[in-house]
PDB file of C-alpha atoms in Angstrom:
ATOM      1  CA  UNK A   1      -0.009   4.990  56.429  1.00 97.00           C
ATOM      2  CA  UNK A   2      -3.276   3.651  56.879  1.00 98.00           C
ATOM      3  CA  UNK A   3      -4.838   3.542  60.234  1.00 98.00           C
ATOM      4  CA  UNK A   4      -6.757   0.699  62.312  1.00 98.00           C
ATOM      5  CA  UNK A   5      -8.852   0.919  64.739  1.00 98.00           C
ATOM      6  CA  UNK A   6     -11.284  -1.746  66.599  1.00 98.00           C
ATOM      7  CA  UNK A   7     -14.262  -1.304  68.954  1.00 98.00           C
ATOM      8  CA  UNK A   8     -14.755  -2.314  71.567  1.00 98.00           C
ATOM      9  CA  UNK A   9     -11.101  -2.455  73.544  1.00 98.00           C
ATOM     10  CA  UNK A  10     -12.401  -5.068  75.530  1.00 98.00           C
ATOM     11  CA  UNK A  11     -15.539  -6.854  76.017  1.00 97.00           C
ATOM     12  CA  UNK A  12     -17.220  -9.740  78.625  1.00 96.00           C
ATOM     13  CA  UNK A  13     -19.112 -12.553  77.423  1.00 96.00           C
ATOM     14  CA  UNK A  14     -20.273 -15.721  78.415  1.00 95.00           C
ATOM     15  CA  UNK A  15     -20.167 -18.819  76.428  1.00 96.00           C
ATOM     16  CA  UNK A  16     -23.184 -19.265  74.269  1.00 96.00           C
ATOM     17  CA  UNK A  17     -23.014 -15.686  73.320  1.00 97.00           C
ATOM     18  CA  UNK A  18     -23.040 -13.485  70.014  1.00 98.00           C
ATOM     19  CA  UNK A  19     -20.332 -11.235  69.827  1.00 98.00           C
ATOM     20  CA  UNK A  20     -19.525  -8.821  67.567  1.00 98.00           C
ATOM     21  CA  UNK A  21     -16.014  -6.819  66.953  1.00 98.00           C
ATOM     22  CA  UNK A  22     -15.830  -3.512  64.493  1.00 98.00           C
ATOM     23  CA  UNK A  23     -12.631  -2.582  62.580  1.00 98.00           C
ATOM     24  CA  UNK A  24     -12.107   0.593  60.756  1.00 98.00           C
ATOM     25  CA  UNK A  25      -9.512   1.899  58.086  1.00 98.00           C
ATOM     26  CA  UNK A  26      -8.331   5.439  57.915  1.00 98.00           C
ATOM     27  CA  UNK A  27      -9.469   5.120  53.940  1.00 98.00           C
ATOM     28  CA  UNK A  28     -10.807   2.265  51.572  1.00 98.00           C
ATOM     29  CA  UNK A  29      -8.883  -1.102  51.629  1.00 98.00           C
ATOM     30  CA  UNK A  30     -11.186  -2.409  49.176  1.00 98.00           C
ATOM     31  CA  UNK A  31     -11.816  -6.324  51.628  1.00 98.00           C
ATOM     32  CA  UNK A  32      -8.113  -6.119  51.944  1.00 98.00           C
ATOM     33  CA  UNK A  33      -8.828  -7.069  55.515  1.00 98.00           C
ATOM     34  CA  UNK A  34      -7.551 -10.479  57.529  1.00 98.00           C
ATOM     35  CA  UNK A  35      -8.794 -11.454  61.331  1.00 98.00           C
ATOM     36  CA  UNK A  36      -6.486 -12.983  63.809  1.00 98.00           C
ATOM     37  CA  UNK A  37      -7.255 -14.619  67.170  1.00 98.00           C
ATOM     38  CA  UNK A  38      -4.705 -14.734  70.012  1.00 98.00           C
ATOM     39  CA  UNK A  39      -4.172 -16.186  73.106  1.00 98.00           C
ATOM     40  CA  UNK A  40      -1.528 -15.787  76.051  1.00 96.00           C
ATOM     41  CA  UNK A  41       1.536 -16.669  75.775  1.00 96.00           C
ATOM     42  CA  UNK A  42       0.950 -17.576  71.729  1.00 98.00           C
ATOM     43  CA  UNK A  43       1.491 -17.149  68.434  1.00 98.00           C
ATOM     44  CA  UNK A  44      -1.537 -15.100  66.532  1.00 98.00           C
ATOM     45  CA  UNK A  45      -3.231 -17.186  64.018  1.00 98.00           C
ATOM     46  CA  UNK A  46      -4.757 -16.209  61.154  1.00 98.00           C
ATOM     47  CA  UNK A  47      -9.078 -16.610  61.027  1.00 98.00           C
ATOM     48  CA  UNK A  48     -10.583 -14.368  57.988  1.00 98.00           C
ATOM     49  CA  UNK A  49      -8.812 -13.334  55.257  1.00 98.00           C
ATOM     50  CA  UNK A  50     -10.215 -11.001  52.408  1.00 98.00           C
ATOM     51  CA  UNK A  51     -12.980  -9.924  54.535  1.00 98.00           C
ATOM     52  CA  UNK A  52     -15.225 -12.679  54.268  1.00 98.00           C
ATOM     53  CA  UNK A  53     -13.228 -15.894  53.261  1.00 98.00           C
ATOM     54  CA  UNK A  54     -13.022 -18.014  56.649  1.00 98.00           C
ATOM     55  CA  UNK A  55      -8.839 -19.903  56.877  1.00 97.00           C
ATOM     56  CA  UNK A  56      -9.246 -23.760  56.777  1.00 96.00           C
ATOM     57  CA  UNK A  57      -9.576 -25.444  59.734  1.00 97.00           C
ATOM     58  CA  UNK A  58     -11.461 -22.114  61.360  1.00 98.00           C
ATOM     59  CA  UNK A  59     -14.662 -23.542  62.861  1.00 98.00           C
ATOM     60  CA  UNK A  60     -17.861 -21.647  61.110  1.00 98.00           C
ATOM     61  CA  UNK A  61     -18.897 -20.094  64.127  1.00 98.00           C
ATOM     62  CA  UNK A  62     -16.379 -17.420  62.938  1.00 98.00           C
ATOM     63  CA  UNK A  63     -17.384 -14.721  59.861  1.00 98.00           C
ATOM     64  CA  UNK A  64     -16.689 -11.967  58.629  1.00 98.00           C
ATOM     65  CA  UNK A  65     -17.846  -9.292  56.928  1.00 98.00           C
ATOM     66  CA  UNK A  66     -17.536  -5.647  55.337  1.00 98.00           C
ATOM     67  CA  UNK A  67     -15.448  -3.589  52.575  1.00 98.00           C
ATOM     68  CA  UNK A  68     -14.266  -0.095  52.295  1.00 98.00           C
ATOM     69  CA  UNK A  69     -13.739   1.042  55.895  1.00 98.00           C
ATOM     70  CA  UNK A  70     -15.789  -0.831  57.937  1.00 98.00           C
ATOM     71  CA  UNK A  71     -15.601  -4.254  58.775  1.00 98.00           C
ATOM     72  CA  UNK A  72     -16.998  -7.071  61.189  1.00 98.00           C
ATOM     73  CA  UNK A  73     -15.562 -10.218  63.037  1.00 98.00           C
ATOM     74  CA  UNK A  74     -18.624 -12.385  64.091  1.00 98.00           C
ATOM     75  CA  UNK A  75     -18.096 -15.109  66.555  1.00 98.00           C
ATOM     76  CA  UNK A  76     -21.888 -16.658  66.471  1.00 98.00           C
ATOM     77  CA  UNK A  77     -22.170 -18.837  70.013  1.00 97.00           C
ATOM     78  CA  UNK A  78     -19.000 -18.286  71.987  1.00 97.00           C
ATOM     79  CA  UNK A  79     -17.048 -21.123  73.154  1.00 96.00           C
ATOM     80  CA  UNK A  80     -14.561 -21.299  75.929  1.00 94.00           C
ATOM     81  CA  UNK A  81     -11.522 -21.629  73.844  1.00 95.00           C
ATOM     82  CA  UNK A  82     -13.037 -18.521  72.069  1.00 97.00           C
ATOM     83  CA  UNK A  83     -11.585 -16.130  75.156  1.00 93.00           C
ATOM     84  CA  UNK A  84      -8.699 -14.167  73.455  1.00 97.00           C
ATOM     85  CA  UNK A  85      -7.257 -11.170  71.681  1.00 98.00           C
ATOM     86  CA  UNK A  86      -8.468 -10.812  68.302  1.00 98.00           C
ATOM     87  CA  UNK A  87      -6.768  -8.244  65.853  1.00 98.00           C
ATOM     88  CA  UNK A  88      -8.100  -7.081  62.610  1.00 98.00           C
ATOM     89  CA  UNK A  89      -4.715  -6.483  60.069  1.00 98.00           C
ATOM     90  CA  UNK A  90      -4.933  -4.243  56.545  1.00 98.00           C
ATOM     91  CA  UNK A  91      -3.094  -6.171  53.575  1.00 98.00           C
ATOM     92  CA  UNK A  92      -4.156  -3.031  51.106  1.00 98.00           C
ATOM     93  CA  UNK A  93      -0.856  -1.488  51.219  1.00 97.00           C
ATOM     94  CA  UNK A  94       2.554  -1.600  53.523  1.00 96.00           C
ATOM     95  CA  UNK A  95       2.823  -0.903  55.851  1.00 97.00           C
ATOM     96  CA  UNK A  96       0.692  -3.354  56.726  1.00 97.00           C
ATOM     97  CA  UNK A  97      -0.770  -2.335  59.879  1.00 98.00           C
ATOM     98  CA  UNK A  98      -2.755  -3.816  62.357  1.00 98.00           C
ATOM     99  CA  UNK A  99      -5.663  -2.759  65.074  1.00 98.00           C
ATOM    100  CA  UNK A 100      -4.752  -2.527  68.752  1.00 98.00           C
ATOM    101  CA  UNK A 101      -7.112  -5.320  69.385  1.00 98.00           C
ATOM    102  CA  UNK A 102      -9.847  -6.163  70.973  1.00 98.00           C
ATOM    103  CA  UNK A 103     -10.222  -8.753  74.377  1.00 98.00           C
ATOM    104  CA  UNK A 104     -12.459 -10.959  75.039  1.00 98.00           C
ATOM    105  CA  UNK A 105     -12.681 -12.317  78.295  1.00 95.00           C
ATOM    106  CA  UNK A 106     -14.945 -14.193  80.307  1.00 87.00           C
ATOM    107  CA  UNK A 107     -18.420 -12.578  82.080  1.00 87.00           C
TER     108      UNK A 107
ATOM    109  CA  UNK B   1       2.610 -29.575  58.244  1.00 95.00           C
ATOM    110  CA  UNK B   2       3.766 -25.922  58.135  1.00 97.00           C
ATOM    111  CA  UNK B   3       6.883 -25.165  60.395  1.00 98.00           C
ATOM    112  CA  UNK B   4       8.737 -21.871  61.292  1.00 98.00           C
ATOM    113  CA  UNK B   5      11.007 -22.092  64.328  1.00 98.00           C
ATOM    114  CA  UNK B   6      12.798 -18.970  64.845  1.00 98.00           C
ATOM    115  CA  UNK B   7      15.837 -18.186  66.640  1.00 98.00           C
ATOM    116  CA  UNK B   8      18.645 -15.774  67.623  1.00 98.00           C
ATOM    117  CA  UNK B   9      16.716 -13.945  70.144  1.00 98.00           C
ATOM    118  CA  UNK B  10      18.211 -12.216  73.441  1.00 98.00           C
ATOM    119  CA  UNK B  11      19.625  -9.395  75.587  1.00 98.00           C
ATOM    120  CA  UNK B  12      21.457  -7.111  73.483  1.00 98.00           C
ATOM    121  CA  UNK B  13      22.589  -3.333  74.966  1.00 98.00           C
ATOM    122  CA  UNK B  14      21.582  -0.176  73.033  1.00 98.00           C
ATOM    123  CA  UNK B  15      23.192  -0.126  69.917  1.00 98.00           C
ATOM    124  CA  UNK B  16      24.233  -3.391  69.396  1.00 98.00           C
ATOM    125  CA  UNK B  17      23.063  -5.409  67.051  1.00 98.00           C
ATOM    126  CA  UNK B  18      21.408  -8.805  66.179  1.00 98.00           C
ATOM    127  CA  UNK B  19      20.516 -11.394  63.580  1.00 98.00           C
ATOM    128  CA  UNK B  20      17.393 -13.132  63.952  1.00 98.00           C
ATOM    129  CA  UNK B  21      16.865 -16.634  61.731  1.00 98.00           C
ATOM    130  CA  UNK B  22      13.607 -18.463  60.907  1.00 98.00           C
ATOM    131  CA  UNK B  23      13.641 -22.027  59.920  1.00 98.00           C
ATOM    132  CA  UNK B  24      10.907 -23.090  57.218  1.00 98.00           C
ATOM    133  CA  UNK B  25       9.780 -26.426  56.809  1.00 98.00           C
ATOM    134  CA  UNK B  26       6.751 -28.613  55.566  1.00 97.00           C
ATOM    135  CA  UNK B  27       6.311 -26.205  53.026  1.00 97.00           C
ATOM    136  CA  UNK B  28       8.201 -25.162  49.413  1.00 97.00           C
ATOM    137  CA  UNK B  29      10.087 -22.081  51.006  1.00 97.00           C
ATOM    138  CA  UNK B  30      10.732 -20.394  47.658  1.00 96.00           C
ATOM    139  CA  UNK B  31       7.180 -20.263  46.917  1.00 97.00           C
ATOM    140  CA  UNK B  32       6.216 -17.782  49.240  1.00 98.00           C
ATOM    141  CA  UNK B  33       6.200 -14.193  50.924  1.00 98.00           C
ATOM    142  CA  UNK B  34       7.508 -14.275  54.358  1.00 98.00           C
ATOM    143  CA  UNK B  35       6.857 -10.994  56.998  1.00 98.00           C
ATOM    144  CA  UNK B  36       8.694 -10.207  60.423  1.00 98.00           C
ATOM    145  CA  UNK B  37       6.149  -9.149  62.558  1.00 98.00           C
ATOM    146  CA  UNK B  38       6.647  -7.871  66.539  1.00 98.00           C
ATOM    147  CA  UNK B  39       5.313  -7.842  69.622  1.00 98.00           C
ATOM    148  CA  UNK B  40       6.662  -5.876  72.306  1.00 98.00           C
ATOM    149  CA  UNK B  41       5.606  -6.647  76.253  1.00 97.00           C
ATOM    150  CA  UNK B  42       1.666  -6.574  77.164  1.00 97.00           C
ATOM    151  CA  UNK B  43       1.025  -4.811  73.610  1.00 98.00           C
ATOM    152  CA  UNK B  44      -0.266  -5.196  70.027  1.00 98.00           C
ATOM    153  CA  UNK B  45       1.042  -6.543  66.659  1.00 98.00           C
ATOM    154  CA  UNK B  46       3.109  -4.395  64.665  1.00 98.00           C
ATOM    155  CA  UNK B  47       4.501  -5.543  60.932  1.00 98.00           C
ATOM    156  CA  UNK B  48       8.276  -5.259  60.587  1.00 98.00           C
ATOM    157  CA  UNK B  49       8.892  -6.415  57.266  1.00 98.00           C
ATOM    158  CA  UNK B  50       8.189  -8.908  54.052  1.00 98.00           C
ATOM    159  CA  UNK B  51      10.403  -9.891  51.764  1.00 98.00           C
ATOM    160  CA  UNK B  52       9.171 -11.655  48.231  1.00 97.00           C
ATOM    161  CA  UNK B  53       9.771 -15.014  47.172  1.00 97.00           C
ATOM    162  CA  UNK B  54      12.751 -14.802  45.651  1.00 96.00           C
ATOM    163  CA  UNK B  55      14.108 -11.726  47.648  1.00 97.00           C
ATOM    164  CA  UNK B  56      14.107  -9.420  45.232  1.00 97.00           C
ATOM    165  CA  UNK B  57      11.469  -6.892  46.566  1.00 97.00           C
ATOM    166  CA  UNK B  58      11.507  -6.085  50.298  1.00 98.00           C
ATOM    167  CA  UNK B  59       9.600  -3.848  52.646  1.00 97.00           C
ATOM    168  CA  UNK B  60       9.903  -2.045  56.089  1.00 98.00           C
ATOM    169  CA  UNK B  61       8.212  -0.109  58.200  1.00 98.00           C
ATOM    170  CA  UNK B  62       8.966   3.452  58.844  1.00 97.00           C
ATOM    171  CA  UNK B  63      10.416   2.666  62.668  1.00 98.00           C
ATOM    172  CA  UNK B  64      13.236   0.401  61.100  1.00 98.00           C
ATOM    173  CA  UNK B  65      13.885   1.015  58.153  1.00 98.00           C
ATOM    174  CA  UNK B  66      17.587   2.399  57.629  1.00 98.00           C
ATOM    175  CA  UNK B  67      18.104  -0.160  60.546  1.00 98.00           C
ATOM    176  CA  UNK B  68      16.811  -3.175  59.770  1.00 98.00           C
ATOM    177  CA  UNK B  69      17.589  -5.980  56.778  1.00 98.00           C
ATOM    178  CA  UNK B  70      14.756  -8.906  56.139  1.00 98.00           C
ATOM    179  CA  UNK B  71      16.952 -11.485  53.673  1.00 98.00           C
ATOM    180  CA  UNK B  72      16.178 -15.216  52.696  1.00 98.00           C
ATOM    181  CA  UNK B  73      18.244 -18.007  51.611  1.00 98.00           C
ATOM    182  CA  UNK B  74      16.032 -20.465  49.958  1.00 98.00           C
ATOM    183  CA  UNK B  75      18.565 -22.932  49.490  1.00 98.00           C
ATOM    184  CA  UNK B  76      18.740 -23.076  53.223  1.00 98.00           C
ATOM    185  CA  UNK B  77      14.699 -22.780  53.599  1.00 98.00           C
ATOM    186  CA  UNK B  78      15.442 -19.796  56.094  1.00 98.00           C
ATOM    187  CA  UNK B  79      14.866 -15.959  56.286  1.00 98.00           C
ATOM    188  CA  UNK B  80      16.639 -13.834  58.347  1.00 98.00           C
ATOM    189  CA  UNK B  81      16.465 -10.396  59.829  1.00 98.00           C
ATOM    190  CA  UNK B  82      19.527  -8.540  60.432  1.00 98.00           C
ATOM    191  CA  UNK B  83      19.055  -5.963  63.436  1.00 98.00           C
ATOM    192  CA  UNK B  84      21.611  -2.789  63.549  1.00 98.00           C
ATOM    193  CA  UNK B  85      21.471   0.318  66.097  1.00 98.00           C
ATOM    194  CA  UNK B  86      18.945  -1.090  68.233  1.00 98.00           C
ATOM    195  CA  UNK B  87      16.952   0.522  70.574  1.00 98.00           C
ATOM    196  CA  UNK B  88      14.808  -0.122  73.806  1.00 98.00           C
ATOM    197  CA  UNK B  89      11.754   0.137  71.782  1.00 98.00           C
ATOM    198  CA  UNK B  90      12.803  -2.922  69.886  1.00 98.00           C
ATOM    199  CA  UNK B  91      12.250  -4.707  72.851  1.00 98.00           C
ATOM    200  CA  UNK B  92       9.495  -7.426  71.095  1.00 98.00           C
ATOM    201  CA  UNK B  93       8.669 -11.082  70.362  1.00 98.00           C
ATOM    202  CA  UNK B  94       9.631 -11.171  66.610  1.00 98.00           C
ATOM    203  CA  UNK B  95       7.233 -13.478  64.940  1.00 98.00           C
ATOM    204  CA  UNK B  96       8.173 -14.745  61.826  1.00 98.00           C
ATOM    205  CA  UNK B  97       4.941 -15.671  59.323  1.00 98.00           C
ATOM    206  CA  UNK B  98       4.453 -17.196  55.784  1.00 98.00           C
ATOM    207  CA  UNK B  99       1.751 -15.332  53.645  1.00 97.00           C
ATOM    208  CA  UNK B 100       0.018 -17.631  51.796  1.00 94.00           C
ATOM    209  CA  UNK B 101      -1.636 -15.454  48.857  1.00 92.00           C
ATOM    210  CA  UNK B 102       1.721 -13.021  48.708  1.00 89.00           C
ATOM    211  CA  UNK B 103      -0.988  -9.960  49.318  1.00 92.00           C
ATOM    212  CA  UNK B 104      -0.047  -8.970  52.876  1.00 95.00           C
ATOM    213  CA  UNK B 105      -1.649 -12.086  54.753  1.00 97.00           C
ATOM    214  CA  UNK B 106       0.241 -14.149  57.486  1.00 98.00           C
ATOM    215  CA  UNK B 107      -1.469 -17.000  57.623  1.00 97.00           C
ATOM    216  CA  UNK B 108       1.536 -19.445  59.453  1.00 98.00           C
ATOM    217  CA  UNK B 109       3.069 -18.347  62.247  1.00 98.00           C
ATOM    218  CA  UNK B 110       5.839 -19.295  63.908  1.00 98.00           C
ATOM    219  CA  UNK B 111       6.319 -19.071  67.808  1.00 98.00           C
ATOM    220  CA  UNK B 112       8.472 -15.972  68.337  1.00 98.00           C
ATOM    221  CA  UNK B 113      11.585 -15.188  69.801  1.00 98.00           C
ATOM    222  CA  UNK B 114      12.375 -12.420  72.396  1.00 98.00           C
ATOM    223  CA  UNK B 115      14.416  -9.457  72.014  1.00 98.00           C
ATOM    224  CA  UNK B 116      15.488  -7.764  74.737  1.00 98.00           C
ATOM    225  CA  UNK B 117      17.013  -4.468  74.386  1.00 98.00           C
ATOM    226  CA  UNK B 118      18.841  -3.403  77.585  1.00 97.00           C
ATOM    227  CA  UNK B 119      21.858  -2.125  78.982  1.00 96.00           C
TER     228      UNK B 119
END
């Protein structure tokens, strides 16, 4: 199986910021790699797929970027509604396994 | 506008078992992958299962496999997961998702249903 893992575990921000969130695979997945944002109590829902390509209705402060192993979520001014979980996902093989996640919370 | 409303969530004692539905709409059901993924209690996602378009070709991961049965009835726009010899570590919100590019995406969500596994 491949493995997933994100850094940091948990960050603090304020609004306005750049923040940056790292996802690595246990071996290539080629950009076989999708974003997803989270908040309590809800559903996940889906923000990058392939990599790079941002989901429609995603506003463009959201990229990403990467292939191989490593891989980037960029959020490029943080908003309020931007405080959640965010979980980078492989779609290379099944299972199709996710990263523990990263939280981003409030400063 | 993309629907999935699951159901058939609850307590259920070790062992038992359990059949969780998810109701498609807004979209052409037999058009698409669809994936069980869980959720259990102050944790992170983990993928349960896909199934193809036509149900034809499944997949499971390791943990329930032997277990669990994803199935689809696309006259009936729903999926289903069948869940046998459960456990306490099933305990989860099952989220039901559509995958929009049948490559391992999950790009619709539904909004879950709890399973509680408890004697």
């Amino acid at each position: 199986d491949i493995q997933m893992t994100q850094s940091p575990s948990s960050l603090s921000a304020s609004v306005g910021d750049r923040v940056t969130i790292t996802c690595r695979a246990s071996q290539s997945i080629s950009s076989f790699l999708n974003w997803y944002q989270q908040k309590p109590g809800k559903a996940p829902e889906l923000l990058i797929y392939a990599a790079s390509s941002l989901q429609s209705g995603v506003p463009s402060r959201f990229s990403g970027s990467g292939s191989g192993t490593g891989f980037t979520l960029t959020i490029s001014s943080l908003h309020p509604e931007d405080f959640a979980v965010y979980y980078c996902q492989q779609s290379y093989s099944t299972p199709f396994t996710f990263g523990p996640g990263t939280k981003v919370d409030i400063k | 506008e993309v629907q999935l409303v699951e159901s058939g969530g609850g307590l259920v004692q070790p062992g038992g078992s359990l059949r969780l539905s998810c109701a498609a709409s807004g979209f052409t059901f037999n058009n698409y992958w669809i994936h069980w993924v869980r959720q259990a209690p102050g944790k992170g996602l983990v993928w349960v299962s896909r199934i193809n378009s036509d149900g034809s070709s499944t997949d499971y991961a390791d943990s329930v496999k032997g277990r669990f049965t994803i199935s689809r009835d696309n006259a009936k726009n729903t999926l289903y997961l069948q869940m046998n010899s459960l456990r306490a570590d099933d305990t989860a919100v099952y989220y039901c998702a559509r995958d929009p590019f049948a490559m391992g995406t999950m790009g619709s969500w539904g909004q879950g249903t709890l399973v509680t596994v408890s004697s």
